[in-house]
Tab-separated table of C-alpha atoms in Angstrom:
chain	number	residue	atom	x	y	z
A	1	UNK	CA	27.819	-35.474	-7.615
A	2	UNK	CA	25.147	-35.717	-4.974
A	3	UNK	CA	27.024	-32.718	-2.762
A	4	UNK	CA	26.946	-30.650	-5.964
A	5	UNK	CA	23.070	-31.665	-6.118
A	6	UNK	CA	22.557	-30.723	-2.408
A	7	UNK	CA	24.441	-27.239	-2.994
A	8	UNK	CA	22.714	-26.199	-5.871
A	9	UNK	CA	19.446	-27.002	-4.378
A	10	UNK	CA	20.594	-24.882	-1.069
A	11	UNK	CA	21.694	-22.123	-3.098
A	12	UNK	CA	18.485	-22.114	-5.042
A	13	UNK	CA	16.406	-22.219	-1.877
A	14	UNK	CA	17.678	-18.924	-0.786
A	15	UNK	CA	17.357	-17.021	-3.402
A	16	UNK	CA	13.532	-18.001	-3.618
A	17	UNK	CA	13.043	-17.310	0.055
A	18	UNK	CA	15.467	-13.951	-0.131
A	19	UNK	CA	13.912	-11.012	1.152
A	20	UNK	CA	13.255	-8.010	-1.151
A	21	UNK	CA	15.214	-4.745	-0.708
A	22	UNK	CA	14.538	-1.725	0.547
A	23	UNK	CA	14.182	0.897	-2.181
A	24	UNK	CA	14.300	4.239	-0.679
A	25	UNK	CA	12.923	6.784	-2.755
A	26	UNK	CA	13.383	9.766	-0.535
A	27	UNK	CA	16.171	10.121	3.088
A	28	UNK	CA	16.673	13.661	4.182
A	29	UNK	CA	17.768	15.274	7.394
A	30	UNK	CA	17.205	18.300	8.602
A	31	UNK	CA	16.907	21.507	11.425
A	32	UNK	CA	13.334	20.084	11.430
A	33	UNK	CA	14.264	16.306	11.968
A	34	UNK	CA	14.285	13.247	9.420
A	35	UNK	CA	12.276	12.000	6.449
A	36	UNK	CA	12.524	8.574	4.781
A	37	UNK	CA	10.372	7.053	2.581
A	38	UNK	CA	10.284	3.639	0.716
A	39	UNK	CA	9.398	3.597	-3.314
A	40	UNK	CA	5.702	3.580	-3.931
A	41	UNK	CA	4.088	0.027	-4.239
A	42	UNK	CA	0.667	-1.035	-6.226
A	43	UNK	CA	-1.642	-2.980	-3.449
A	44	UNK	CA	-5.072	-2.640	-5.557
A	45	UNK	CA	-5.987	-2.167	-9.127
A	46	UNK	CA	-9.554	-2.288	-10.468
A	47	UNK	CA	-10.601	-2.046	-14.423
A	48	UNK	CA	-13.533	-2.377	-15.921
A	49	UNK	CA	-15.338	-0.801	-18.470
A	50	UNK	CA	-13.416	2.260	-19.130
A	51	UNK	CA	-12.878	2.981	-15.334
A	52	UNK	CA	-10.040	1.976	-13.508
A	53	UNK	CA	-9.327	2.653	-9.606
A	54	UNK	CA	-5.392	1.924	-8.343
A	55	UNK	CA	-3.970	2.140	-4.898
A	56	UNK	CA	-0.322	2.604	-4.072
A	57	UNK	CA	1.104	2.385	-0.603
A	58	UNK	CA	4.231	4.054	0.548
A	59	UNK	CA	5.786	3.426	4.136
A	60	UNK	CA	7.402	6.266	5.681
A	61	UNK	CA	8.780	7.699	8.762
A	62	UNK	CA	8.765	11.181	9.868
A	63	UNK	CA	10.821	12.085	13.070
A	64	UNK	CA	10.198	8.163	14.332
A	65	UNK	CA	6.645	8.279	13.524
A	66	UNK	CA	5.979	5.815	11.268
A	67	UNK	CA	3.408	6.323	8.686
A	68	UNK	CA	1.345	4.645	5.720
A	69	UNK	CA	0.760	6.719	2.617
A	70	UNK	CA	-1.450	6.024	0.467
A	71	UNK	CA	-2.299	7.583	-2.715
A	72	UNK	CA	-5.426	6.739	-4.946
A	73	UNK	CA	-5.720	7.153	-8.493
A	74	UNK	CA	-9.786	6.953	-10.405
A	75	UNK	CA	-10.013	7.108	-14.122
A	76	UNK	CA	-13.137	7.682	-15.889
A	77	UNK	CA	-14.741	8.669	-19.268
A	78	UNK	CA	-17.688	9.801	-16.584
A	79	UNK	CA	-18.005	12.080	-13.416
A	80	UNK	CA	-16.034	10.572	-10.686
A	81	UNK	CA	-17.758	10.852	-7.265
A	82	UNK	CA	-15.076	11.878	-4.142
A	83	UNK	CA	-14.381	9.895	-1.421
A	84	UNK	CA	-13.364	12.259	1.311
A	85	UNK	CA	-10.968	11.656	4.143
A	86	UNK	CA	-11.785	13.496	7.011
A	87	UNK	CA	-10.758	13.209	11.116
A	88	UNK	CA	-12.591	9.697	11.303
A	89	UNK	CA	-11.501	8.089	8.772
A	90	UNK	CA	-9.699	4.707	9.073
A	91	UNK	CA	-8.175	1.866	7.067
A	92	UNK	CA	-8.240	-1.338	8.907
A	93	UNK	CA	-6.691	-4.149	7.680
A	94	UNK	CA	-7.640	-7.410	8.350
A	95	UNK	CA	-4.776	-10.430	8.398
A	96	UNK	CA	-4.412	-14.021	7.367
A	97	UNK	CA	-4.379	-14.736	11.319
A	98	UNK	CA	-7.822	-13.208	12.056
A	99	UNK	CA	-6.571	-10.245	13.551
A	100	UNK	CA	-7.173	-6.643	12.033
A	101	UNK	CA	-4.889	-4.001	12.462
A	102	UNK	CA	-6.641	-0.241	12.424
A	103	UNK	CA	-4.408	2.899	11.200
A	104	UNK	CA	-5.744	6.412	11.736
A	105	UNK	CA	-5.811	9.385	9.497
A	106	UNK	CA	-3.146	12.207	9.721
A	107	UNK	CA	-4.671	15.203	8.202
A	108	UNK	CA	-6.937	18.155	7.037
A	109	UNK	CA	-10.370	16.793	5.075
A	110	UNK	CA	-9.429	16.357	1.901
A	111	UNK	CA	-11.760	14.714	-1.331
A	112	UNK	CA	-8.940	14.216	-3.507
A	113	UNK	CA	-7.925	16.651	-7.277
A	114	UNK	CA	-9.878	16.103	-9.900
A	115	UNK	CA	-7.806	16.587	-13.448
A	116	UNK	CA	-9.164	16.197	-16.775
A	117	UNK	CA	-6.534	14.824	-18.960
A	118	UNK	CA	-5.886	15.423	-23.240
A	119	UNK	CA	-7.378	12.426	-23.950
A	120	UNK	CA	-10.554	13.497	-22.230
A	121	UNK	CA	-10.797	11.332	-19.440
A	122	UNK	CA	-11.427	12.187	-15.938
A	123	UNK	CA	-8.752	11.514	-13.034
A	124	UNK	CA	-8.930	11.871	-9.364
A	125	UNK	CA	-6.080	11.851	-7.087
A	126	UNK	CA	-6.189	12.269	-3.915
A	127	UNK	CA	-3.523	11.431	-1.387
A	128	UNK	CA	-3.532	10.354	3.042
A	129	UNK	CA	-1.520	9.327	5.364
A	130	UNK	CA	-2.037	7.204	7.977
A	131	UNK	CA	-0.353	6.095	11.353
A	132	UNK	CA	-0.187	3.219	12.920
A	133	UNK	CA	-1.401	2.684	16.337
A	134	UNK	CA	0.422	-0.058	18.622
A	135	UNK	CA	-2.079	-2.949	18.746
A	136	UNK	CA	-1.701	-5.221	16.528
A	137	UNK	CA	0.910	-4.019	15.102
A	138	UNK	CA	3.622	-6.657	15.422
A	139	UNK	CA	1.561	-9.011	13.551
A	140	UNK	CA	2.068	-6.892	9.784
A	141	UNK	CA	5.502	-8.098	10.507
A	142	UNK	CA	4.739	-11.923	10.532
A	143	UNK	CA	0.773	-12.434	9.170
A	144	UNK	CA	-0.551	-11.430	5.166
A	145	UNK	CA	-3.052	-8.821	4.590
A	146	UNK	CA	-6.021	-10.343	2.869
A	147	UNK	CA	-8.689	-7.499	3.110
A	148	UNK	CA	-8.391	-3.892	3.398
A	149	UNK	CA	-11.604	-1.981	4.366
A	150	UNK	CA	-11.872	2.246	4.252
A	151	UNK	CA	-13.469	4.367	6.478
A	152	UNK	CA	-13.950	7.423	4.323
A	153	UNK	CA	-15.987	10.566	5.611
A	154	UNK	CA	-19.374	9.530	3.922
A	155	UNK	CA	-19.178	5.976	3.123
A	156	UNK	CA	-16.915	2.638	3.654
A	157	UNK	CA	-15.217	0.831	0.247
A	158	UNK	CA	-13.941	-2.625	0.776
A	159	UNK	CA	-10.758	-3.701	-1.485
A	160	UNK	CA	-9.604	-7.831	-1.587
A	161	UNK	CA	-5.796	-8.087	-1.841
A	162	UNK	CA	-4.452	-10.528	-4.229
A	163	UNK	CA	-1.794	-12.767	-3.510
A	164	UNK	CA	0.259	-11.430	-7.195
A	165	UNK	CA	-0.957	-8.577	-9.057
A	166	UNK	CA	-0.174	-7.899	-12.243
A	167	UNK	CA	-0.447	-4.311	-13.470
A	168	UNK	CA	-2.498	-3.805	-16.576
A	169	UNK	CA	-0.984	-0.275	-15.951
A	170	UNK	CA	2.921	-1.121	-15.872
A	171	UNK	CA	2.946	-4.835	-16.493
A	172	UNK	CA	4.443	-5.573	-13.631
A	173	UNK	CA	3.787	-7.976	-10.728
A	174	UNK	CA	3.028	-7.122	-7.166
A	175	UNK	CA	2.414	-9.082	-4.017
A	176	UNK	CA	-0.038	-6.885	-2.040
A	177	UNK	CA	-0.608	-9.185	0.665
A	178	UNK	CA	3.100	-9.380	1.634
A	179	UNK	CA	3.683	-5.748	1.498
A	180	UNK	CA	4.414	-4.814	5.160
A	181	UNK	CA	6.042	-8.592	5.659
A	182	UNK	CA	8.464	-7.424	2.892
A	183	UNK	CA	9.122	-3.451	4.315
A	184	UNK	CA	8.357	-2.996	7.638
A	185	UNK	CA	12.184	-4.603	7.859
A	186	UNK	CA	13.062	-1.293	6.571
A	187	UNK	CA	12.588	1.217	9.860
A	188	UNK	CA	14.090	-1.358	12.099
């Protein structure tokens, strides 16, 4: 009785500490080189008072390079002001062990789309990728992110990661500060 005890309590034990999959949303190769991409995951949602503000992350690698994207979504009965990425923007992320990792932005200047939708509510999207630069960057393997701070062209928003996040979107739950713990094991 006691080594059926001791194996269900093993067995148990690893499925709690299992690691999550990785969900590839998009794999192509081509005369240009290779694209893969993990399925987009929630790290921040905000709502209050009619306005809501959600980040999703998406890690990705293009030719080797790998890449953060990050996608932004505002929601508003009012005028939603643009935060604009431009050549100097960052995100650094700052980790459980002190340390804070800085990723660069990959692109044109961009301040987002703004889309009014049927119900009458304004939406802004706007889209970035980032890169990673090779400090730090063994640590998102091993160490939580508990703080992500933007460095937008104009201004610089700070957004706490929760341990769990539940979606008042989608309903479901996210861990935000395990993200790259759980998917950087995906471009190894």
């Amino acid at each position: 009785m006691k080594k059926i005890f001791l194996a269900l309590i093993i067995l148990t034990s690893f499925n709690t500490f299992a690691q999550k999959p990785c969900e590839i949303d998009r794999e192509f190769t081509d005369s240009l080189g290779s694209y893969k991409s993990l399925k987009q995951q929630l790290v921040f949602e905000r709502s209050f008072a009619g306005n809501s503000n959600r980040i999703y992350f998406t890690l990705s690698t293009n030719n080797g390079i790998l890449s953060l994207e990050t996608e932004m979504l505002q929601q508003s009965n009012e005028f939603i002001k643009a935060n604009c990425f431009d050549k100097n923007s960052k995100i650094y992320l700052q980790l459980n062990n002190g340390k804070i990792v800085t990723l660069r932005y990959n692109g044109h200047e961009t301040c987002g789309t703004l889309l009014r939708s049927e119900d009458g509510k304004n939406n802004r999207i706007t889209t970035a990728t980032f890169l990673f630069t090779k400090e730090n960057f063994e640590d998102l393997k091993t160490s939580k992110v508990t703080f992500m701070r933007i460095l937008y062209g104009t201004e610089t928003l700070d957004y706490p990661f929760k341990t769990s996040l539940v979606s008042v979107l989608d309903n479901k739950t996210y861990e935000p500060e395990n993200y790259f713990i759980d998917y950087l094991k995906c471009f190894n």
